[in-house]
Coordinates of C-alpha atoms in Angstrom, one line a residue:
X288 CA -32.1 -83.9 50.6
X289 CA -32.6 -80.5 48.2
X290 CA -29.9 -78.0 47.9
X291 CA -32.5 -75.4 49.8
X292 CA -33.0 -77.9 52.5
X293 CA -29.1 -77.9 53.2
X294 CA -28.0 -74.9 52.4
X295 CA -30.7 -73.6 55.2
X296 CA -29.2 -76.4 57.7
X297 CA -25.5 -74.2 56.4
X298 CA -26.6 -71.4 57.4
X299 CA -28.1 -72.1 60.4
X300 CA -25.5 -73.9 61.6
X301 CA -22.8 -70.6 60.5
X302 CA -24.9 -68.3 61.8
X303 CA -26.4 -69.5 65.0
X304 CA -22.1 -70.2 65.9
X305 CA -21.9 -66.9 64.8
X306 CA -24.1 -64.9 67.1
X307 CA -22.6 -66.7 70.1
X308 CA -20.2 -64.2 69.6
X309 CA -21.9 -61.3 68.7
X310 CA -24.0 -59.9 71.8
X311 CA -21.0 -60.4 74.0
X312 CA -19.0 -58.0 71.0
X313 CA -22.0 -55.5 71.6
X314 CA -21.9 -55.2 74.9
X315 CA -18.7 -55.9 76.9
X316 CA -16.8 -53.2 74.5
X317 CA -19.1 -50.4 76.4
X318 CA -18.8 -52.3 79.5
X319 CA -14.9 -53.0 79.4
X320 CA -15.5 -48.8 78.0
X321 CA -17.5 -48.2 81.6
X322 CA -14.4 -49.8 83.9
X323 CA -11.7 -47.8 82.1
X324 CA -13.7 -44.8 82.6
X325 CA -14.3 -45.5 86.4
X326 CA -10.1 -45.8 86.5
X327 CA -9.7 -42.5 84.7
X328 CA -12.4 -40.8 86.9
X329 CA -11.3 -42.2 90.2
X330 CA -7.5 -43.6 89.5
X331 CA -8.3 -46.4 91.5
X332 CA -6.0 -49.7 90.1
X333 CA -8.8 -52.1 90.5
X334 CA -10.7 -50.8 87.7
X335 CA -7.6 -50.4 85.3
X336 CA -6.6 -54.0 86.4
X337 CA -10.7 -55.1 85.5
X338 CA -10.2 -52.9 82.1
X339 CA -7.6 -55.4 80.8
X340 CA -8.5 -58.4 82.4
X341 CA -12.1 -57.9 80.8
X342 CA -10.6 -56.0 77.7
X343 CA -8.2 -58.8 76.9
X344 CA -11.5 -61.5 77.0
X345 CA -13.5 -59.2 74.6
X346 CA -10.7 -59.1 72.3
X347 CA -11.0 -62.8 72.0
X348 CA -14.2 -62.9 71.5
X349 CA -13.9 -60.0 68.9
X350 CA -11.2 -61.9 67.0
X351 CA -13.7 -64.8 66.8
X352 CA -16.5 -62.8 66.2
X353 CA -14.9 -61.6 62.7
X354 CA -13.7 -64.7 61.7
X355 CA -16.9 -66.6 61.7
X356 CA -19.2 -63.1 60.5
X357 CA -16.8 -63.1 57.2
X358 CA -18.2 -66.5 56.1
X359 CA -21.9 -65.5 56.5
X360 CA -21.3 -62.7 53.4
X361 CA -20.1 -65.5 51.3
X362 CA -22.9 -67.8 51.7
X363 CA -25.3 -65.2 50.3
X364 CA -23.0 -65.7 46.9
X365 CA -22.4 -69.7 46.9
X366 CA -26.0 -70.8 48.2
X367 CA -28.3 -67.8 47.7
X368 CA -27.8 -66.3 44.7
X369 CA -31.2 -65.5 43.6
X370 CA -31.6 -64.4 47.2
X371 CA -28.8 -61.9 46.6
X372 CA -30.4 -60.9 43.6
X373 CA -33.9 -59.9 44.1
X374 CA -32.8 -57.7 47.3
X375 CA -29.2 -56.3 45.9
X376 CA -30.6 -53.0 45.5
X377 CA -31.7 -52.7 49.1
X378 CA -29.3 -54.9 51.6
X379 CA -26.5 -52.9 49.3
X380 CA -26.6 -50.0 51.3
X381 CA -27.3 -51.0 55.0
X382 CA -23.9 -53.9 54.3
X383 CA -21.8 -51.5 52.7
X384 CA -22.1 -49.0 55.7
X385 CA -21.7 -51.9 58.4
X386 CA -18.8 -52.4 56.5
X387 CA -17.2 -48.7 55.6
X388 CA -18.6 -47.4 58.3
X389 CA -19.4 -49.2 61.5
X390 CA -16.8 -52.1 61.5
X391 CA -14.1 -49.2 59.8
X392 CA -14.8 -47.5 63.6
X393 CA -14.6 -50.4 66.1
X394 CA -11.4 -51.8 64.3
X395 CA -9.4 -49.0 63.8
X396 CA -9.9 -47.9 67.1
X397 CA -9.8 -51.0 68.8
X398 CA -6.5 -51.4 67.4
X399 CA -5.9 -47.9 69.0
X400 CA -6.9 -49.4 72.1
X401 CA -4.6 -52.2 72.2
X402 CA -1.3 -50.7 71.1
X403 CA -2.1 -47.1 72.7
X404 CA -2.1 -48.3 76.4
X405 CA 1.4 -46.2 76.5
X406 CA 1.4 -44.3 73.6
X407 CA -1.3 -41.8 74.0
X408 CA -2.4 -39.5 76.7
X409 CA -4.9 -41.4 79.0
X410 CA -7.9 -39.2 77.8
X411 CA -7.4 -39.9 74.3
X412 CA -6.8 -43.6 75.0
X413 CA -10.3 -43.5 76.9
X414 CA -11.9 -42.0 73.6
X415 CA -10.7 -45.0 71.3
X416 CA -12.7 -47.0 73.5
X417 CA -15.7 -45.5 73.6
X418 CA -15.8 -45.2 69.7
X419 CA -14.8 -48.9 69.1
X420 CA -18.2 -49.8 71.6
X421 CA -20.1 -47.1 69.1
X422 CA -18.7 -49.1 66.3
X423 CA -20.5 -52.6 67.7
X424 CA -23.4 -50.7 68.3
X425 CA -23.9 -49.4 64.4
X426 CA -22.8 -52.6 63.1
X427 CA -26.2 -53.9 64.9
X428 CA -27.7 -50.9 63.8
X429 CA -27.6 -52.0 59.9
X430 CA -27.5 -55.7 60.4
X431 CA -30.8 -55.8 62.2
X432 CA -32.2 -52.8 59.3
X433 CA -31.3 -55.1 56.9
X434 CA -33.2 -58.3 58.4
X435 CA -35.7 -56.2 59.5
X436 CA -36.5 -55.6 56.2
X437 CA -37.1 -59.3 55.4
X438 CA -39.3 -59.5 58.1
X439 CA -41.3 -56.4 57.6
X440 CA -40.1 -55.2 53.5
X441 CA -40.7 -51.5 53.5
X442 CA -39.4 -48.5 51.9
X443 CA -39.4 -51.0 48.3
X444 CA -41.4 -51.3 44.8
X445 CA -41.2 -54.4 42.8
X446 CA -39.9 -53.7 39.1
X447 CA -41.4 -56.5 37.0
X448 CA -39.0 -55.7 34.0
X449 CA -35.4 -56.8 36.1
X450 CA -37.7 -58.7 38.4
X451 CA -36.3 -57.5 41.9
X452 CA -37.4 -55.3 44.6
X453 CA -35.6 -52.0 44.5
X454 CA -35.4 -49.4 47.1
X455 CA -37.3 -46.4 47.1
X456 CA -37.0 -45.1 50.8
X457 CA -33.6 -45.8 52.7
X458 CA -35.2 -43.8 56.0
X459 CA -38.2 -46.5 55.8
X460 CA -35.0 -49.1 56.4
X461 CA -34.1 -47.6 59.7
X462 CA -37.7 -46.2 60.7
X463 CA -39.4 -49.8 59.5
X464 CA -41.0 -50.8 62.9
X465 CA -39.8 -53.7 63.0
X466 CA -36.4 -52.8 63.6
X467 CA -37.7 -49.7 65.3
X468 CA -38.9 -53.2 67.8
X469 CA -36.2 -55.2 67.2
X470 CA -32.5 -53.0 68.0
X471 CA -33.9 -52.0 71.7
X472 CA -34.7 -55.5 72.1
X473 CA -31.4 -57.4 70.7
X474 CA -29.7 -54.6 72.9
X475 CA -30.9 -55.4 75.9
X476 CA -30.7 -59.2 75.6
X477 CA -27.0 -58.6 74.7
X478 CA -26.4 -57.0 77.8
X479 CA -27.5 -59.9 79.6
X480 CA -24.9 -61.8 77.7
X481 CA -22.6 -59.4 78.9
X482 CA -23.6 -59.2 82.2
X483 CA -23.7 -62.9 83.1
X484 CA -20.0 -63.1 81.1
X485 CA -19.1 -60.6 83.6
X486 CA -20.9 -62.0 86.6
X487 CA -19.7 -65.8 86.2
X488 CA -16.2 -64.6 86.0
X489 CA -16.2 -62.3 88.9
X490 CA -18.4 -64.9 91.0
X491 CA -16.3 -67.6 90.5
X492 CA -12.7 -65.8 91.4
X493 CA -14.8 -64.6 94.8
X494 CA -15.9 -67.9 95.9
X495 CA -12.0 -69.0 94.9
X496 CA -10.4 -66.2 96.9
X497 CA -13.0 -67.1 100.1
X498 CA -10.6 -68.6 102.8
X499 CA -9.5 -67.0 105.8
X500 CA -5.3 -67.1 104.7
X501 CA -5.9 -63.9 102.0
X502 CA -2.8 -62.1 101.3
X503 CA -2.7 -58.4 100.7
X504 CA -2.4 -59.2 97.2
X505 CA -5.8 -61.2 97.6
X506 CA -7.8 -59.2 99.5
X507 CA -7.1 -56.1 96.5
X508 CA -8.7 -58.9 94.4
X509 CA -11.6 -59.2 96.2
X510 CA -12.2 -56.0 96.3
X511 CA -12.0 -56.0 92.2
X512 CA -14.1 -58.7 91.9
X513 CA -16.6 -57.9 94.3
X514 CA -17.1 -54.9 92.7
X515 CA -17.4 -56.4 89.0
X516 CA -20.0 -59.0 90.3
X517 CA -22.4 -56.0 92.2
X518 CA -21.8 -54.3 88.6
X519 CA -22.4 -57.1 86.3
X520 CA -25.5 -58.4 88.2
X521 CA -27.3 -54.7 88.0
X522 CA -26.6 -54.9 84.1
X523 CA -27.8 -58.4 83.9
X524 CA -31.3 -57.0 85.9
X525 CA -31.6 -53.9 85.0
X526 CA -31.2 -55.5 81.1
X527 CA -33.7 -58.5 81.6
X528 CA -35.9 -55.6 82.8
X529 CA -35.4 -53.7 79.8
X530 CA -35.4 -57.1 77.1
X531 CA -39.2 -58.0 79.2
X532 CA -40.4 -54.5 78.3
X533 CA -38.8 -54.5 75.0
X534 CA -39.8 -57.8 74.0
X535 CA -43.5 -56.9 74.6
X536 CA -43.3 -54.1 71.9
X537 CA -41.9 -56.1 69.4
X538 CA -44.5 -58.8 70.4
X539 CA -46.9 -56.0 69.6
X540 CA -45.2 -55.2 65.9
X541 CA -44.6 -59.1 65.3
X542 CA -48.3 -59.5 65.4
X543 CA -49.2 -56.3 63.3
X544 CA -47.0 -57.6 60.5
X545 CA -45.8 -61.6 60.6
X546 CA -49.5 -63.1 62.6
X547 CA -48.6 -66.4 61.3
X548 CA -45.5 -66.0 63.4
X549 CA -47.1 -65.3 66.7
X550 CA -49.6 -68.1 66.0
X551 CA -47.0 -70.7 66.0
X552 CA -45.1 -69.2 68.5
X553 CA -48.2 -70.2 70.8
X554 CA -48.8 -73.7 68.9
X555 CA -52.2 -71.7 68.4
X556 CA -54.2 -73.9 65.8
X557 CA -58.0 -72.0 65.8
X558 CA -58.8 -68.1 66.7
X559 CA -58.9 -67.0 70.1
X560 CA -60.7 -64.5 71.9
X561 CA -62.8 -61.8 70.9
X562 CA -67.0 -61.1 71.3
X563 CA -65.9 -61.7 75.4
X564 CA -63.7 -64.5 75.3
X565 CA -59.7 -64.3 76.2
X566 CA -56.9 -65.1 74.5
X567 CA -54.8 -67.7 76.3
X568 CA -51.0 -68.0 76.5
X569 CA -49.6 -71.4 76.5
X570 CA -47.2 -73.0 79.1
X571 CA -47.2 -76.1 78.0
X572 CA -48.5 -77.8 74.6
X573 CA -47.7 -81.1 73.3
X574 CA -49.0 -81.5 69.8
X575 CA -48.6 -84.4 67.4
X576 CA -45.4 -85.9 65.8
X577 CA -46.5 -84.0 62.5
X578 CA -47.1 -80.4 64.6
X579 CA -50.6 -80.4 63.0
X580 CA -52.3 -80.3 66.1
X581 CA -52.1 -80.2 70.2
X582 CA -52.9 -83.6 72.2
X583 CA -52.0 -81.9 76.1
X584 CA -52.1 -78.0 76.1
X585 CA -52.3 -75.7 79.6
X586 CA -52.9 -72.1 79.2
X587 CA -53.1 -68.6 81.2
X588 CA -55.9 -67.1 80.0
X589 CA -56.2 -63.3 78.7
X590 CA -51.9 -63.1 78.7
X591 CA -52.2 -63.8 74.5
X592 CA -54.2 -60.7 74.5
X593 CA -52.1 -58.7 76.0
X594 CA -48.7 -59.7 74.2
X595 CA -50.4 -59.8 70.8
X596 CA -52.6 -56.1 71.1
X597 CA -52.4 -55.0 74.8
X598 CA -56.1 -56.6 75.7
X599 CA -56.7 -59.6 77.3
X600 CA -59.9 -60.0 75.1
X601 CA -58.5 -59.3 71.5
X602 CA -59.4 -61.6 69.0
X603 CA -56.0 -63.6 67.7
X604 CA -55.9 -65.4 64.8
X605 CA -55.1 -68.5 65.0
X606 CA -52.8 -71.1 62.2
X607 CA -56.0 -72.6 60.8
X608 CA -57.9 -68.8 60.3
X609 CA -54.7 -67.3 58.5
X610 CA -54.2 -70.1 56.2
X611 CA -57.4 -69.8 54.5
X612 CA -57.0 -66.1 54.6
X613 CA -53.6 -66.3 52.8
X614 CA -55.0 -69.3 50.3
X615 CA -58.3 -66.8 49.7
X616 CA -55.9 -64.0 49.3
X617 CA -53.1 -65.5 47.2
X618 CA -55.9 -67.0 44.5
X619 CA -57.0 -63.4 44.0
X620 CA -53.6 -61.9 43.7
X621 CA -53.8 -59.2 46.5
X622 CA -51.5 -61.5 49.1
X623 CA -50.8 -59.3 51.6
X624 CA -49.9 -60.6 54.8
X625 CA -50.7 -57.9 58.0
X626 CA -54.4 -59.3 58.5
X627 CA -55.4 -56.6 60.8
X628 CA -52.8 -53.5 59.7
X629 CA -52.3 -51.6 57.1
X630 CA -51.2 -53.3 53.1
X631 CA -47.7 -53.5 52.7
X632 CA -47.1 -51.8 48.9
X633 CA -44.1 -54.8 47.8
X634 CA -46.3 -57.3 49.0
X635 CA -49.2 -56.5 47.2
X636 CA -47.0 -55.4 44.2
X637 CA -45.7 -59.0 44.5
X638 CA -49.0 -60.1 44.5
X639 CA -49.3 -61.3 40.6
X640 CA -45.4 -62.8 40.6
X641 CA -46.0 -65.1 43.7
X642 CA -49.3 -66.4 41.8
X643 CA -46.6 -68.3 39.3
X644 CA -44.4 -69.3 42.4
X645 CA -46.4 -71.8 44.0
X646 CA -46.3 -71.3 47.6
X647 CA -48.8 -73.7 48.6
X648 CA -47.9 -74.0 52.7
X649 CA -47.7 -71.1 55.0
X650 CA -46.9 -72.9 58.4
X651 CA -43.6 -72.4 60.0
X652 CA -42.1 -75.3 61.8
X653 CA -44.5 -75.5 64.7
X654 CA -42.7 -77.2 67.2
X655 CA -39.4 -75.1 66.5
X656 CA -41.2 -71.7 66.8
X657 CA -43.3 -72.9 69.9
X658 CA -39.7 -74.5 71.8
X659 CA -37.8 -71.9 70.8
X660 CA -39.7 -68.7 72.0
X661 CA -40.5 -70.6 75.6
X662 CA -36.2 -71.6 76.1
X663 CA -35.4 -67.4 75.0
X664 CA -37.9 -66.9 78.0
X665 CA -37.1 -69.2 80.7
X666 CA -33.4 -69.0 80.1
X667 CA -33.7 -65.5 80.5
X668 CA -35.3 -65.1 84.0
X669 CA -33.1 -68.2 85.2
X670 CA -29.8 -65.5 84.4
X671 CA -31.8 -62.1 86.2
X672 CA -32.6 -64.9 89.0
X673 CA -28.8 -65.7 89.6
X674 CA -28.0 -61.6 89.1
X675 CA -30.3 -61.0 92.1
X676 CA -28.7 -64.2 94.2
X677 CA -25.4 -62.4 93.6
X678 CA -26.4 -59.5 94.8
X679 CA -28.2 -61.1 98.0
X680 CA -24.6 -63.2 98.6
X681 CA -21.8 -60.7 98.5
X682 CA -24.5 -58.4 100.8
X683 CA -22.9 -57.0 103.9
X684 CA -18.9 -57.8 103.0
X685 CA -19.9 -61.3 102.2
X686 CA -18.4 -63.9 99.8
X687 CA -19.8 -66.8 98.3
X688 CA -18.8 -70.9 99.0
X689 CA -17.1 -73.0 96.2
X690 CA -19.5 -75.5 95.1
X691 CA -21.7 -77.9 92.7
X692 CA -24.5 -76.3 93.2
X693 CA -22.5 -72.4 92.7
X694 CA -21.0 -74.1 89.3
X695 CA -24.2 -74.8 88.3
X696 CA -25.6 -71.4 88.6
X697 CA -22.6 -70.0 87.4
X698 CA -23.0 -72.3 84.2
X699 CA -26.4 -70.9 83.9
X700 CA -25.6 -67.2 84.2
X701 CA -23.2 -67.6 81.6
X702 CA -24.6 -69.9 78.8
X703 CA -28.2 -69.2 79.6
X704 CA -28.2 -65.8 77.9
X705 CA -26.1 -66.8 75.1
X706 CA -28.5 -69.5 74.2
X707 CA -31.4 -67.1 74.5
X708 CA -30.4 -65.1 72.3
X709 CA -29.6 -67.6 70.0
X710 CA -33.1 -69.3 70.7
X711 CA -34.6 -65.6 70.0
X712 CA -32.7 -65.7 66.7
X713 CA -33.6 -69.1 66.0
X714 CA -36.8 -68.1 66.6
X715 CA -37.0 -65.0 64.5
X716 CA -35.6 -66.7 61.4
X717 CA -37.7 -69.9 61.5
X718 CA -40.7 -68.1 62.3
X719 CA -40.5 -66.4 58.9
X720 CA -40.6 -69.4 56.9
X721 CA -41.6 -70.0 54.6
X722 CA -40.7 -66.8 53.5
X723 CA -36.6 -65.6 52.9
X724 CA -38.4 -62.4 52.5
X725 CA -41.6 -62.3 54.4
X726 CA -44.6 -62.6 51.9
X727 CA -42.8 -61.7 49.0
X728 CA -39.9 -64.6 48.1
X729 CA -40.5 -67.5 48.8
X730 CA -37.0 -69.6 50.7
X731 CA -37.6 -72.0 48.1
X732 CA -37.0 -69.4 45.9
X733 CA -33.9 -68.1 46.9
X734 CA -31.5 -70.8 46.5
X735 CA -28.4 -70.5 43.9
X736 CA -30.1 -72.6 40.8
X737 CA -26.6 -73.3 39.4
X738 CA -25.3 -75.6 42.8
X739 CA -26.1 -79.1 43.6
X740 CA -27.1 -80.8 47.1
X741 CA -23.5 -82.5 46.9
X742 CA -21.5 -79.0 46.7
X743 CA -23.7 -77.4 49.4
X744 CA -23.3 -80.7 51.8
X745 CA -19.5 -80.7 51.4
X746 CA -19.3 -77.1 52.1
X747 CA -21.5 -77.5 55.4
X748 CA -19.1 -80.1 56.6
X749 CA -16.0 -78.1 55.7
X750 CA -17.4 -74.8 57.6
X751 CA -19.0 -77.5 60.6
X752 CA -15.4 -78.9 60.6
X753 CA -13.9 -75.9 61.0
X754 CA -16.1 -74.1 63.4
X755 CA -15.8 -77.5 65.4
X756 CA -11.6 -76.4 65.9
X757 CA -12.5 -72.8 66.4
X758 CA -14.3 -73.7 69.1
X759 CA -12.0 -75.6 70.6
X760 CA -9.6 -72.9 69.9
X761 CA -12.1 -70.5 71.4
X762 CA -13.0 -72.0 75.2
X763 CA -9.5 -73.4 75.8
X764 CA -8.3 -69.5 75.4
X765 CA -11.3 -68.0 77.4
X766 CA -10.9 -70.7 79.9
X767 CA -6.9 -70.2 80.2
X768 CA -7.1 -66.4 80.5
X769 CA -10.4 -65.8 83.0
X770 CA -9.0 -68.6 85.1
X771 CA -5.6 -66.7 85.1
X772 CA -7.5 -63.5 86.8
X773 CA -6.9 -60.3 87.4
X774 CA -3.3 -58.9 85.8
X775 CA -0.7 -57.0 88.5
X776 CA -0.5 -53.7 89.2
X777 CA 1.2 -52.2 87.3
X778 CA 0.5 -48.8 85.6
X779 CA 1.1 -47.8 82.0
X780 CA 3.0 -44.7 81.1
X781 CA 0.9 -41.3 81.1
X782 CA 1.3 -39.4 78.0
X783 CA 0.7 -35.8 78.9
X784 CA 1.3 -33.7 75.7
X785 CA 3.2 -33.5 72.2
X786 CA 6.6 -33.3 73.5
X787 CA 6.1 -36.6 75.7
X788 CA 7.6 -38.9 72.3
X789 CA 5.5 -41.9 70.6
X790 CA 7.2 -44.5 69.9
X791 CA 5.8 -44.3 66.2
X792 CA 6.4 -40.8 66.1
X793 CA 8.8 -39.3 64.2

């Protein structure tokens, strides 16, 4: 196996283990933000005791988060040097202000957050959360700019003499329409994430707590949970809502810019529609061991149309078409690959270089990209399904019955968005190749030249190994503490001005 063929499996493996991490980060620090707001509005305990009960699982899943993010840096050093190289210029300043900026926010004042609970007047205590959930949200903010750009590479010239792309236009980075597409999008999807973490939780403690016998104590827990469910099941609609609507747009944009991409995403081998005809989506196509071609396929016609260019008869190019178009294209050095949209300037600067590369095959993994984009989908309505059964159970004072069939759905609602989000990612990145940078550097290209298969192999089974124990490490807390429920009343001290002392004051 080649170094590039493993140190893709690396990261792949690093990163997909990462993101199960990250959309929960994103959106259960504003959520957790939400229930310590309704406390400090209201004064109602239930929401102070969901604050920390929810807070204190976030923080877990935080803690990983950074762990496993750190090692994803490194690999752009040890496996993709040349990678690193040819894009320096540009991923330099969307990192560095993830890093001085947006993680500087959400960990100074997440740390706030944890040791302030009686150390700083309620209001202020309120704020630090609020700016930690800001933080999560610009760390996405120049993550996805960054890969954005290597899906769409604007706002960049190619310098022949040091032979990288350097950045001409840092506002194209964060008005490239890709990511214009893709932060509303990865947003919303997180919140579902969110949302069925919440849900699964809440729904799970309710059906627990449903016996006649309830103590006081109990029935104050209902109430909490009750009222987390009804909460987390809105966000969990209301945000597959918004990830449908969103995901159309950046259908849309995905077309304009990566064709090839939305071709295999629909196992689409020959140009549909157009002069009258429709574009079909496919439910189902089963295509050769090789992925060269369909055997069974069943379609919906016109709904290609309308995800690709918002009309059912649009003409879409198919695998086959943009193939020849990229071999016509590439032999004449003017590769450029939007087929229908305007000429993107590194591309076609690139042009003469990528002559001398030798990319020969322009066909992502077909069955990946086809799989992939169809489990993001159906995993997603399967979690808005169980948010709207939730909300239909606990419906007039109702509670819902311990189960097989209720830890099934609340499996569901809590893995299903995790893995399709990972599926989108999955998706995304795949769908590229065979570009690292989309029609400029090849993946091939982008390896370290200086490591061997054998150092890249070990170093995947060191960081498997280890994310293998983290995991472990990872459920066995999240279990302990969400089966453990909500914490007891008990209030923390209210700082109400300078003269009330802090314990680190001085």
């Amino acid at each position: 196996m080649s170094p590039e063929t493993i140190a893709r499996w690396q990261f792949g493996i690093t990163t997909v283990y990462h993101y199960f991490f990250v959309p929960v980060t994103i959106a259960l620090s504003l959520l957790v933000a939400v229930m310590q707001t309704m406390w400090y509005r209201s004064g109602d305990e239930k929401f102070l005791r969901l604050t920390k009960f929810y807070g204190k699982l976030f923080l877990i899943n935080f803690a990983m988060g950074v762990v496993t993010g750190i090692v994803q840096e490194f690999q752009f050093g040890m496996n993709w040097s040349e990678y690193s190289r040819f894009v320096g210029d540009i991923f330099g300043a969307p990192l560095a202000l993830e890093a001085l900026l947006a993680f500087f926010l959400e960990s100074t004042f997440l740390g706030l957050w944890i040791f302030g609970w009686d150390k700083l007047p309620k209001k202020l205590h309120l704020m630090t959360i609020w700016l930690a959930a800001i933080g999560t949200m610009l760390s996405a903010i120049f993550i996805l700019a960054a890969n954005s750009f290597m899906q769409n590479p604007v706002g960049a010239m190619y310098n022949p003499v040091t032979d990288r792309a350097e950045m001409t236009d840092f506002m194209a980075l964060l008005t490239n329409p890709v990511f214009l597409a893709t932060f509303p999008h990865t947003l919303a999807a997180a919140y579902m994430a969110a949302g069925g973490f919440i849900l699964a939780i809440a729904v799970w403690h309710l059906a627990r707590l449903n016996k006649a016998n309830r103590t006081e104590l109990e029935d104050t827990d209902v109430s909490a949970y009750r009222w987390a469910a009804k909460f987390s099941a809105w966000v969990l609609i209301v945000a597959g809502f918004g990830t449908i609507l969103t995901g159309d747009f950046q259908g849309k944009i995905m077309y304009q810019v990566q064709p090839m991409k939305m071709a295999a995403a629909e196992a689409l081998y020959e140009t549909a529609g157009g002069n009258g005809e429709m574009a079909p989506f496919s439910l189902l196509t089963i295509g050769t061991l090789d992925g060269s071609r369909p055997v069974f396929e069943l379609h919906v016609p016109g709904v290609l149309g309308l995800l690709a260019k918002g009309d059912p008869y649009a003409e879409i190019h198919g695998i086959r078409n943009l193939e020849e178009i990229y071999n016509e294209r590439l032999a004449n050095a003017e590769f450029n690959l939007p087929v229908d949209a305007a000429e993107n300037s590194l591309q076609a600067a690139y042009a003469d270089k990528l002559r001398t590369v030798g990319v020969t095959n322009f066909v992502p993994n077909i069955p990946v990209s086809y799989w992939t984009f169809r489990i993001m989908m159906t995993l997603g309505f399967i979690a808005m399904a169980v948010g709207a059964w939730t909300l239909w159970a606990l419906r007039k004072d109702k509670l819902p019955k311990s189960g097989a069939l209720l830890n099934l759905a609340l499996l569901a609602v809590v893995l299903g968005p995790l893995f399709a989000n990972s599926a989108g990612w999955i998706f995304t990145e795949m769908g590229r190749q065979p570009w690292i940078v989309a029609g400029v550097l090849p993946t091939a290209s982008a390896v370290s030249p200086g490591v061997g298969a054998g150092t890249v192999f070990a170093s995947m089974i060191g960081f498997t190994l280890l994310y293998g124990a983290l995991a472990v490490v990872e459920v066995g807390l999240m279990v302990h503490y969400a089966k453990a429920g909500l914490p007891a009343e008990v209030p923390p001290v209210e700082i109400k001005g300078e003269d009330d002392v802090l314990s680190f004051a001085y």
